[in-house]
Coordinates of C-alpha atoms and ligand atoms in Angstrom, one line a residue:
Chain L
M7 CA 27.0 -9.2 6.1
N8 CA 23.4 -10.7 5.9
T9 CA 21.8 -12.1 9.0
V10 CA 18.5 -13.3 9.8
T11 CA 18.0 -11.3 13.0
G12 CA 15.4 -9.2 11.4
R13 CA 11.7 -9.7 11.4
F14 CA 8.7 -7.5 10.9
P15 CA 6.4 -7.3 13.2
V16 CA 2.4 -7.9 12.0
A17 CA 1.7 -5.8 15.1
A18 CA 3.0 -3.1 13.6
R19 CA 2.0 -3.1 10.3
D20 CA -1.7 -3.6 11.7
R21 CA -0.4 0.0 13.3
L22 CA 0.1 0.9 10.5
R23 CA -2.7 0.1 8.4
A24 CA -4.7 1.5 10.6
E25 CA -4.3 5.0 9.3
A26 CA -2.8 4.3 6.5
E27 CA -6.1 6.3 4.6
R28 CA -5.7 9.3 6.5
W29 CA -1.4 9.3 5.0
E30 CA -3.2 8.7 1.2
R31 CA -5.6 12.0 2.4
A32 CA -2.8 13.9 3.8
G33 CA -0.1 13.0 0.7
A34 CA 2.5 12.5 3.0
V35 CA 3.9 9.3 5.8
P36 CA 4.1 11.4 9.0
R37 CA 7.5 11.1 10.8
T38 CA 5.4 9.1 13.4
A39 CA 4.8 6.6 10.8
V40 CA 8.6 6.3 10.2
A41 CA 9.3 6.7 13.8
T42 CA 7.1 3.1 14.0
I43 CA 9.1 2.0 11.5
A44 CA 12.2 2.7 12.6
R45 CA 11.7 0.8 16.1
T46 CA 11.1 -2.7 14.0
G47 CA 15.0 -2.4 13.5
A48 CA 13.9 -2.4 9.4
L49 CA 16.3 0.6 8.8
G50 CA 19.1 -0.4 9.5
A51 CA 18.7 -4.6 8.4
M52 CA 21.0 -2.6 5.2
V53 CA 23.5 -1.1 7.5
P54 CA 26.5 -3.6 8.9
A55 CA 26.9 -4.0 13.0
E56 CA 29.3 -2.4 13.3
Y57 CA 28.1 1.1 12.2
G58 CA 25.1 0.8 13.9
G59 CA 23.0 -1.5 12.4
A60 CA 21.6 -5.2 12.6
P61 CA 21.4 -6.4 9.3
W62 CA 18.3 -8.4 8.4
S63 CA 18.7 -11.6 5.3
H64 CA 17.5 -10.5 1.6
A65 CA 14.3 -12.7 3.1
A66 CA 13.5 -11.2 6.3
Y67 CA 14.0 -7.4 4.7
G68 CA 11.9 -8.8 1.4
D69 CA 8.9 -10.2 4.1
A70 CA 9.1 -6.5 5.6
N71 CA 8.4 -5.2 1.8
R72 CA 5.6 -7.4 1.8
L73 CA 3.9 -6.3 5.2
L74 CA 4.4 -3.1 4.7
G75 CA 3.6 -2.7 0.9
T76 CA -0.1 -4.2 2.1
V77 CA -0.9 -1.6 4.2
S78 CA 1.2 0.9 1.6
A79 CA 3.0 1.3 -1.2
A80 CA 4.1 4.9 -0.7
A81 CA 5.3 3.6 2.7
Q82 CA 6.7 0.3 1.5
S83 CA 9.1 2.6 -0.8
L84 CA 11.0 3.8 2.5
L85 CA 11.9 0.2 2.7
T86 CA 13.4 0.5 -0.9
V87 CA 14.9 4.0 -1.1
H88 CA 16.3 4.3 2.8
G89 CA 17.7 0.4 1.9
M90 CA 19.6 1.0 -1.4
V91 CA 21.5 4.4 0.2
C92 CA 22.3 2.5 3.4
R93 CA 23.8 -0.5 1.6
S94 CA 25.5 1.9 -1.4
L95 CA 26.8 4.4 1.9
A96 CA 28.0 1.3 3.4
R97 CA 29.7 -0.9 0.7
W98 CA 31.4 2.8 -1.4
G99 CA 31.2 5.5 1.0
A100 CA 34.4 7.1 2.2
P101 CA 35.0 5.9 6.0
A102 CA 34.3 9.2 7.9
V103 CA 31.2 9.2 5.5
R104 CA 30.3 5.5 7.1
A105 CA 30.7 5.8 10.7
D106 CA 29.5 9.3 10.5
W107 CA 25.9 9.1 8.5
L108 CA 25.6 5.0 9.1
P109 CA 24.5 5.0 13.1
R110 CA 21.8 7.6 12.9
L111 CA 20.4 6.0 9.3
A112 CA 20.1 2.9 10.6
A113 CA 18.4 4.0 13.6
G114 CA 16.2 6.0 11.3
V115 CA 16.8 9.0 12.8
E116 CA 18.0 10.2 9.5
I117 CA 16.7 9.3 6.7
G118 CA 18.2 8.6 3.2
A119 CA 16.3 9.2 -1.0
F120 CA 18.1 7.6 -3.7
A121 CA 18.4 10.6 -6.6
L122 CA 18.9 9.5 -10.0
T123 CA 16.0 10.3 -12.2
E124 CA 16.1 13.3 -14.6
E125 CA 13.5 14.8 -17.0
Q126 CA 15.6 13.1 -19.7
A127 CA 17.2 10.8 -17.9
G128 CA 15.0 8.0 -15.9
S129 CA 15.2 5.0 -17.7
D130 CA 17.9 5.7 -19.6
V131 CA 19.7 6.8 -16.8
S132 CA 23.2 7.2 -19.0
A133 CA 21.1 10.4 -20.3
L134 CA 21.9 11.8 -17.0
T135 CA 22.5 16.0 -17.4
C136 CA 23.8 16.7 -13.5
T137 CA 27.1 17.3 -13.2
A138 CA 29.7 17.8 -10.6
R139 CA 32.9 19.7 -11.3
P140 CA 36.2 18.9 -8.8
V141 CA 37.1 22.1 -7.0
P142 CA 40.2 21.8 -4.4
D143 CA 38.5 21.3 -1.7
G144 CA 35.7 19.2 -3.0
W145 CA 33.1 18.8 -5.8
R146 CA 30.2 21.3 -7.1
L147 CA 27.4 19.3 -8.1
T148 CA 24.7 21.4 -10.5
G149 CA 21.0 19.7 -12.1
V150 CA 17.7 18.8 -11.3
K151 CA 16.3 15.5 -10.1
R152 CA 12.9 14.6 -10.3
W153 CA 10.3 11.8 -8.5
I154 CA 12.3 11.4 -5.8
S155 CA 10.8 9.1 -3.5
F156 CA 11.2 10.4 0.2
G157 CA 12.8 13.9 -1.4
M158 CA 10.7 15.9 1.2
L159 CA 11.4 13.9 3.8
A160 CA 15.2 13.0 3.7
D161 CA 18.1 13.7 5.0
V162 CA 20.8 12.7 3.1
F163 CA 20.5 11.8 -0.5
L164 CA 22.6 9.2 -2.8
V165 CA 23.1 11.6 -6.0
F166 CA 24.2 10.5 -9.6
A167 CA 25.9 13.3 -11.5
R168 CA 28.7 13.5 -14.2
T169 CA 32.3 14.0 -13.9
P170 CA 34.9 14.6 -16.3
R171 CA 35.9 10.7 -15.7
G172 CA 32.9 9.5 -15.3
Q173 CA 29.5 9.5 -13.7
A174 CA 30.0 9.2 -10.2
A175 CA 27.6 8.9 -6.9
F176 CA 27.7 11.6 -4.3
A177 CA 26.4 11.6 -0.4
V178 CA 24.9 14.8 -0.4
R179 CA 22.8 16.4 2.7
A180 CA 19.2 17.6 2.7
D181 CA 21.4 21.0 4.0
D182 CA 24.4 21.3 1.8
P183 CA 24.5 24.8 0.4
G184 CA 22.7 25.0 -3.2
L185 CA 20.0 22.4 -2.9
A186 CA 17.0 23.0 -2.9
R187 CA 13.6 20.9 -2.5
E188 CA 10.3 21.1 -4.0
P189 CA 7.4 18.7 -3.7
E190 CA 6.3 16.9 -7.2
A191 CA 2.8 17.5 -8.9
R192 CA 0.7 15.0 -7.1
T193 CA 1.5 11.4 -9.1
A194 CA -2.1 9.4 -9.9
G195 CA -0.2 6.6 -7.4
F196 CA 2.5 7.0 -4.0
R197 CA 0.2 10.0 -3.7
A198 CA 2.0 9.5 0.4
A199 CA 5.2 9.1 -1.0
H200 CA 7.1 13.0 -0.2
L201 CA 8.4 12.8 -4.0
A202 CA 10.4 15.7 -4.3
R203 CA 12.3 17.6 -7.8
L204 CA 15.7 18.5 -6.0
T205 CA 18.0 21.5 -7.6
L206 CA 21.8 21.5 -6.9
D207 CA 22.9 24.5 -7.6
D208 CA 26.8 24.9 -7.7
C209 CA 26.1 22.9 -4.0
A210 CA 28.8 22.4 -2.4
V211 CA 30.3 19.2 -1.1
P212 CA 33.4 18.1 0.6
A213 CA 36.0 15.6 -1.1
D214 CA 35.0 12.4 1.3
R215 CA 31.3 12.4 -0.3
L216 CA 32.6 11.1 -3.7
V217 CA 31.1 7.5 -2.6
G218 CA 32.6 5.2 -5.3
R219 CA 34.9 6.3 -7.7
P220 CA 34.2 8.6 -11.1
G221 CA 33.4 6.0 -13.8
F222 CA 31.4 3.4 -11.5
G223 CA 28.2 5.9 -10.4
L224 CA 25.7 4.1 -12.6
A225 CA 28.3 0.7 -13.6
E226 CA 28.8 -0.4 -9.8
V227 CA 26.8 1.7 -7.5
A228 CA 23.7 2.3 -8.8
A229 CA 23.3 -0.7 -10.7
R230 CA 24.0 -2.9 -7.3
A231 CA 21.4 -0.4 -5.5
L232 CA 18.9 -1.2 -8.4
T233 CA 19.4 -4.9 -7.9
L234 CA 18.0 -4.6 -3.8
G235 CA 15.7 -1.8 -5.3
R236 CA 13.7 -4.3 -7.4
L237 CA 14.1 -6.8 -4.8
C238 CA 12.1 -4.5 -2.2
V239 CA 9.5 -3.5 -4.9
A240 CA 9.1 -7.3 -5.8
F241 CA 8.2 -8.0 -2.2
G242 CA 6.4 -4.7 -1.8
A243 CA 4.2 -5.3 -5.0
L244 CA 3.4 -8.5 -3.4
G245 CA 1.9 -6.8 -0.6
V246 CA -0.1 -4.4 -2.8
A247 CA -1.3 -7.9 -4.8
E248 CA -2.3 -9.6 -1.2
A249 CA -4.8 -6.7 -0.1
C250 CA -6.2 -6.7 -3.6
R251 CA -6.7 -10.4 -3.2
D252 CA -8.6 -10.4 0.0
A253 CA -10.3 -7.4 -1.4
T254 CA -11.8 -9.4 -3.8
L255 CA -12.3 -12.3 -1.8
H256 CA -14.5 -9.9 0.6
T257 CA -16.3 -8.6 -2.4
A258 CA -17.1 -11.9 -4.1
A259 CA -18.1 -13.4 -0.7
Q260 CA -19.7 -10.3 1.0
R261 CA -21.7 -8.7 -2.5
R262 CA -25.1 -9.9 -4.0
R263 CA -26.3 -9.6 -6.9
F264 CA -29.0 -11.3 -8.9
G265 CA -29.9 -13.0 -6.5
R266 CA -26.4 -14.2 -5.8
R267 CA -22.9 -13.9 -4.6
L268 CA -20.7 -12.9 -6.6
G269 CA -18.2 -15.5 -5.5
E270 CA -21.1 -17.8 -7.0
F271 CA -20.5 -16.6 -10.9
Q272 CA -17.9 -18.9 -12.7
L273 CA -16.8 -15.5 -14.7
V274 CA -16.0 -14.1 -10.7
Q275 CA -13.9 -17.3 -10.0
G276 CA -12.1 -16.8 -13.2
L277 CA -11.1 -13.5 -12.1
I278 CA -9.7 -15.1 -8.5
A279 CA -8.0 -17.9 -9.7
D280 CA -6.1 -15.7 -12.0
T281 CA -5.6 -13.8 -9.2
E282 CA -4.0 -16.8 -7.2
V283 CA -2.2 -17.7 -9.7
A284 CA 0.1 -14.1 -10.8
L285 CA 0.5 -14.2 -6.7
E286 CA 1.8 -16.9 -5.5
G287 CA 4.1 -17.6 -8.8
A288 CA 4.8 -14.0 -8.2
R289 CA 5.7 -15.1 -4.2
A290 CA 8.2 -18.0 -5.2
L291 CA 9.7 -16.1 -7.7
A292 CA 10.4 -13.6 -5.5
Q293 CA 11.6 -15.4 -2.3
R294 CA 13.7 -17.5 -4.5
A295 CA 15.6 -14.2 -5.4
A296 CA 16.1 -13.3 -1.9
R297 CA 17.6 -16.9 -1.5
A298 CA 20.0 -16.0 -4.3
L299 CA 21.3 -12.4 -3.0
D300 CA 21.4 -14.6 0.4
D301 CA 23.4 -17.1 -0.5
G302 CA 25.8 -14.6 -3.3
D303 CA 24.4 -17.2 -5.8
D304 CA 26.2 -16.0 -9.7
W305 CA 22.6 -15.4 -10.7
A306 CA 20.9 -13.7 -8.3
V307 CA 20.4 -10.4 -10.6
A308 CA 18.4 -12.4 -12.9
Q309 CA 15.9 -14.0 -10.5
V310 CA 15.9 -10.4 -8.9
L311 CA 14.9 -8.9 -12.4
T312 CA 12.6 -11.3 -12.8
A313 CA 10.5 -11.8 -9.6
K314 CA 10.6 -7.9 -9.8
L315 CA 8.8 -8.1 -13.6
A316 CA 6.1 -11.1 -12.6
A317 CA 5.8 -9.1 -9.2
S318 CA 5.0 -6.1 -10.2
R319 CA 2.4 -7.4 -13.3
A320 CA 0.5 -9.6 -10.5
A321 CA 0.0 -6.5 -8.1
R322 CA -2.2 -4.9 -11.7
L323 CA -3.7 -7.5 -12.1
A324 CA -4.8 -8.7 -9.1
A325 CA -5.4 -4.5 -8.4
D326 CA -7.7 -4.7 -12.3
C327 CA -9.8 -7.5 -10.6
S328 CA -10.2 -5.7 -7.1
A329 CA -11.4 -3.0 -9.4
Q330 CA -13.3 -4.4 -11.5
L331 CA -15.7 -6.6 -9.0
H332 CA -15.6 -3.4 -7.0
G333 CA -17.8 -1.8 -9.6
A334 CA -18.2 2.0 -9.1
E335 CA -16.7 1.8 -5.3
G336 CA -13.1 0.6 -6.8
L337 CA -12.3 4.2 -9.0
A338 CA -14.2 5.8 -6.1
E339 CA -11.2 8.5 -5.3
G340 CA -9.5 7.5 -2.0
S341 CA -10.8 4.4 -1.9
P342 CA -8.1 2.0 -0.7
V343 CA -9.4 -0.2 -3.8
E344 CA -8.9 2.9 -6.3
R345 CA -5.4 3.8 -4.7
R346 CA -4.1 0.6 -5.1
S347 CA -4.8 0.4 -8.9
Q348 CA -2.9 3.6 -8.8
D349 CA 0.3 1.9 -6.6
A350 CA 0.1 -1.3 -9.4
R351 CA 0.4 0.9 -12.0
V352 CA 3.6 3.0 -10.5
L353 CA 5.2 -0.3 -10.0
E354 CA 5.8 -1.4 -13.6
I355 CA 7.8 1.7 -14.5
I356 CA 9.8 2.5 -11.2
E357 CA 12.7 0.4 -10.6
G358 CA 13.2 -0.3 -14.2
N359 CA 10.3 -0.4 -16.1
T360 CA 8.5 -3.6 -17.7
Q361 CA 9.9 -3.2 -21.1
L362 CA 13.5 -2.2 -20.4
L363 CA 13.4 -5.5 -17.5
Q364 CA 11.7 -7.7 -20.4
Q365 CA 15.2 -6.3 -22.3
L366 CA 17.4 -7.1 -19.2
I367 CA 15.9 -10.7 -18.3
A368 CA 16.5 -11.9 -21.4
E369 CA 20.4 -10.5 -21.9
Q370 CA 20.6 -12.3 -18.5
V371 CA 19.4 -16.1 -19.2
T372 CA 20.9 -15.8 -22.7
A373 CA 24.4 -15.4 -20.2
R374 CA 23.2 -18.0 -18.3
W375 CA 22.2 -20.0 -21.3
R376 CA 25.7 -19.0 -23.1
A377 CA 27.8 -19.9 -19.5
A378 CA 25.8 -23.5 -19.2
T379 CA 26.7 -24.7 -22.7
T380 CA 30.0 -23.7 -22.7
G381 CA 30.0 -26.4 -19.6
R382 CA 30.4 -23.6 -16.4
D383 CA 27.4 -23.1 -14.1
A384 CA 25.7 -26.1 -16.1
Chain J
M23 CA 38.0 -19.9 -5.4
P24 CA 38.8 -22.1 -7.5
D25 CA 41.9 -20.2 -9.5
Q26 CA 44.8 -19.1 -7.6
G27 CA 47.4 -19.6 -10.1
S28 CA 49.7 -17.1 -12.0
G29 CA 47.0 -14.5 -13.0
R30 CA 46.9 -15.9 -16.5
D31 CA 44.2 -18.1 -15.0
V32 CA 42.4 -14.8 -14.1
R33 CA 41.8 -13.5 -17.5
K34 CA 40.7 -16.7 -18.6
A35 CA 38.5 -17.0 -16.5
V36 CA 37.2 -13.0 -16.8
K37 CA 36.8 -13.6 -20.1
E38 CA 34.9 -16.5 -20.0
F39 CA 32.3 -14.2 -17.8
L40 CA 32.3 -12.0 -20.1
G41 CA 31.9 -14.6 -23.0
R42 CA 28.3 -15.0 -21.4
F43 CA 27.3 -12.1 -22.6
V44 CA 29.0 -11.2 -25.9
D45 CA 29.3 -13.0 -29.0
D46 CA 33.1 -12.7 -28.9
P47 CA 35.2 -12.3 -25.5
D48 CA 38.1 -11.6 -27.3
I49 CA 37.1 -7.7 -28.3
F50 CA 38.2 -6.8 -24.5
E51 CA 41.6 -7.8 -25.8
E52 CA 41.3 -4.5 -27.8
R53 CA 38.6 -2.4 -26.0
P54 CA 38.3 -1.0 -22.7
I55 CA 35.4 -3.4 -20.8
I56 CA 33.4 -0.8 -18.8
T57 CA 34.1 2.5 -20.7
A58 CA 32.9 0.9 -24.2
G59 CA 29.7 0.9 -23.4
L60 CA 29.1 -3.1 -25.2
L61 CA 28.0 -4.4 -22.1
D62 CA 24.8 -3.3 -19.3
S63 CA 25.9 -1.3 -16.0
L64 CA 24.4 -4.7 -13.7
V65 CA 27.2 -6.9 -16.0
A66 CA 29.2 -4.4 -14.4
T67 CA 28.5 -5.2 -10.9
Q68 CA 28.2 -8.8 -11.4
M69 CA 31.9 -9.0 -13.0
I70 CA 33.1 -6.8 -10.0
D71 CA 31.3 -10.2 -7.9
F72 CA 32.9 -12.5 -10.1
I73 CA 36.1 -11.2 -9.8
E74 CA 35.8 -11.3 -6.0
Q75 CA 34.0 -14.8 -5.8
H76 CA 36.0 -16.6 -8.3
C77 CA 39.3 -15.1 -8.7
G78 CA 40.1 -14.1 -4.6
A79 CA 40.6 -10.8 -4.8
P80 CA 38.4 -8.4 -2.8
V81 CA 37.1 -5.0 -4.1
L82 CA 37.0 -2.5 -1.2
D83 CA 36.1 1.7 -2.3
E84 CA 39.6 3.3 -2.9
D85 CA 39.4 0.2 -5.5
L86 CA 37.1 1.6 -7.5
E87 CA 39.2 2.6 -10.1
L88 CA 38.9 2.2 -14.0
E89 CA 42.7 1.8 -13.9
N90 CA 42.0 -1.2 -12.6
F91 CA 38.8 -3.1 -14.1
D92 CA 38.8 -1.1 -17.8
T93 CA 40.8 -3.7 -19.0
L94 CA 41.8 -7.4 -19.1
D95 CA 45.9 -6.1 -18.4
A96 CA 44.1 -4.1 -15.5
I97 CA 42.1 -6.4 -14.0
E98 CA 44.6 -9.7 -14.0
E99 CA 47.5 -7.1 -12.4
F100 CA 45.0 -6.3 -10.0
V101 CA 44.6 -9.7 -9.3
R102 CA 47.4 -9.9 -9.1
R103 CA 48.7 -7.4 -6.4
K104 CA 45.4 -8.5 -4.3
R105 CA 46.8 -11.9 -3.7
A106 CA 50.2 -10.9 -3.2
T107 CA 49.0 -8.2 -0.3
A108 CA 46.1 -11.3 1.4
Ligands
LIG423 C1 5.8 7.5 -7.4 C2 7.4 7.8 -8.2 C3 8.9 7.2 -7.3 C4 10.2 7.5 -7.9 N1 10.9 7.7 -7.1 C5 12.4 7.5 -7.9 C6 13.1 8.0 -6.5 O1 13.2 7.6 -5.1 N2 14.4 8.1 -7.4 C7 14.5 8.1 -8.5 O2 16.1 8.4 -9.1 N3 13.7 8.2 -9.8 C8 12.4 7.4 -9.2 N4 11.3 7.7 -9.9 C9 11.5 7.7 -11.5 C10 11.5 6.5 -12.1 O3 12.5 5.7 -11.7 C11 11.7 6.9 -13.4 O4 9.8 7.6 -13.8 C12 11.3 5.4 -14.5 O5 12.7 5.4 -14.4 C13 10.7 6.5 -15.5 O6 11.7 7.0 -16.1 P1 10.8 7.7 -17.2 O7 9.7 8.6 -16.5 O8 11.5 8.9 -17.5 O9 10.2 7.1 -18.6 P2 11.2 7.2 -20.0 O10 12.8 6.7 -19.5 O11 11.0 7.9 -20.8 O12 10.5 6.2 -20.2 C14 8.4 5.9 -20.6 C15 8.7 4.6 -21.5 O13 9.3 3.5 -22.5 C16 9.0 2.6 -22.4 N5 10.6 2.2 -22.8 C17 11.8 3.0 -21.9 N6 13.0 2.1 -22.2 C18 12.6 1.7 -22.8 C19 13.1 0.4 -23.7 N7 15.3 0.1 -22.9 N8 12.5 -0.1 -24.1 C20 10.9 -0.2 -24.5 N9 10.8 0.4 -24.3 C21 11.1 1.3 -23.5 C22 8.4 2.5 -21.6 O14 7.5 1.9 -21.2 C23 8.5 3.3 -20.2 O15 7.5 3.4 -19.2 C24 10.2 7.5 -9.6 C25 8.6 8.0 -10.0 C26 7.4 7.2 -10.0 C27 6.9 7.7 -11.0

């Protein structure tokens, strides 16, 4: 379904960048900023044209995530979660839900959030305890979802729950009876990401809100959405790393110590070079992963995992180098350098923490090697 | 879409696919593919993509039932049905 029509305009990035520090202080990306993002078409990028979207290629969507990542990792995460919800509904939603919800999501009139994590089920999603009880006219959902990005702003949620026939995904509206939300305690990173705790108390949803089928909630709906989510995080991390590199270069060129500019010290040049190598290596991996998804490559999943790990590490390295060169200023709460250091830390935890990704990458490359050595796809 | 034969080709191709992720894909002659918990959930999505791309059987939302994908017999039958109606 992907085409290459879309492109995130640099002018939108510049407009948003002018306000990003204000969002951090307020602890929320405002609706006006969401409207600016919606006008670029990015919120309809993962929606097929028949439902009012204008699909973008993964490469173009990735680049939108990168540009927004240079502004704010919190704002970029809207593209991650909204894109995951749109793609899941488009692929596995019931016809009536697709027809009714997707046009509003595509226009950005409504926002989607992805509600998988629970207190005891983060990396280990198989441990989720939220239940969906079948009743004659649909389902009743009960449980608590934690750290849901844009959860305080979202109009619709993709909620994962356990049914008698296995885990399943459900499309839930914020105003469905039995759903309540409250803000999570302020986190060190992603301060403007509207993180919510959702409480579902016998929340009633009609039968056609089932997305996919029981048994496939994790094994298909979540896993497929997470591949898109990881691509978004990889590109978002590139944006964070770029912003950190630019701050490093600026300070290296401007700040004078011991009678010289910082950039004249070889040890500082080492920080600059390490940042560049990590960033550009990750960029190549992310672009390759996006192309692999666009081409339907058999090993696209492996490439996305690799790109996410490399880019989140590059972001942290770039943020660490930048914070180091900024000295005390780099630690001041609310400074852009401090914000990006905290955001970079989050990028190594969300959408698959670093250790889990290492495990998945090893599994995928071993499978690729097996396929090659048995003569297929060599 | 290299395989368009009787259905036996599907069993062989899917087993070859699963053999990338486990030492001995013959275990799936005896055990369920998805519900046995032997595979990571990402592999299940890759298997669905594989069935769509290499066996010529599009998977729609109403098809996403364990009855269609949890055993080799079920997958063979599913692809046969899909090809018949294609
Ligand atoms: C800012 C932010 C936004 C978020 N947004 C969302 C959202 O929109 N939707 C949503 O559903 N969730 C969201 N989350 C939750 C996020 O997905 C989880 O925090 C993440 O999956 C990790 O789960 P956990 O925090 O329970 O940590 P745990 O699963 O307890 O893991 C803790 C640590 O244990 C180690 N570990 C875990 N598994 C392994 C392993 N297999 N091998 C080795 N080490 C391992 C890792 O070092 C890991 O960091 C968000 C979290 C944050 C911080």
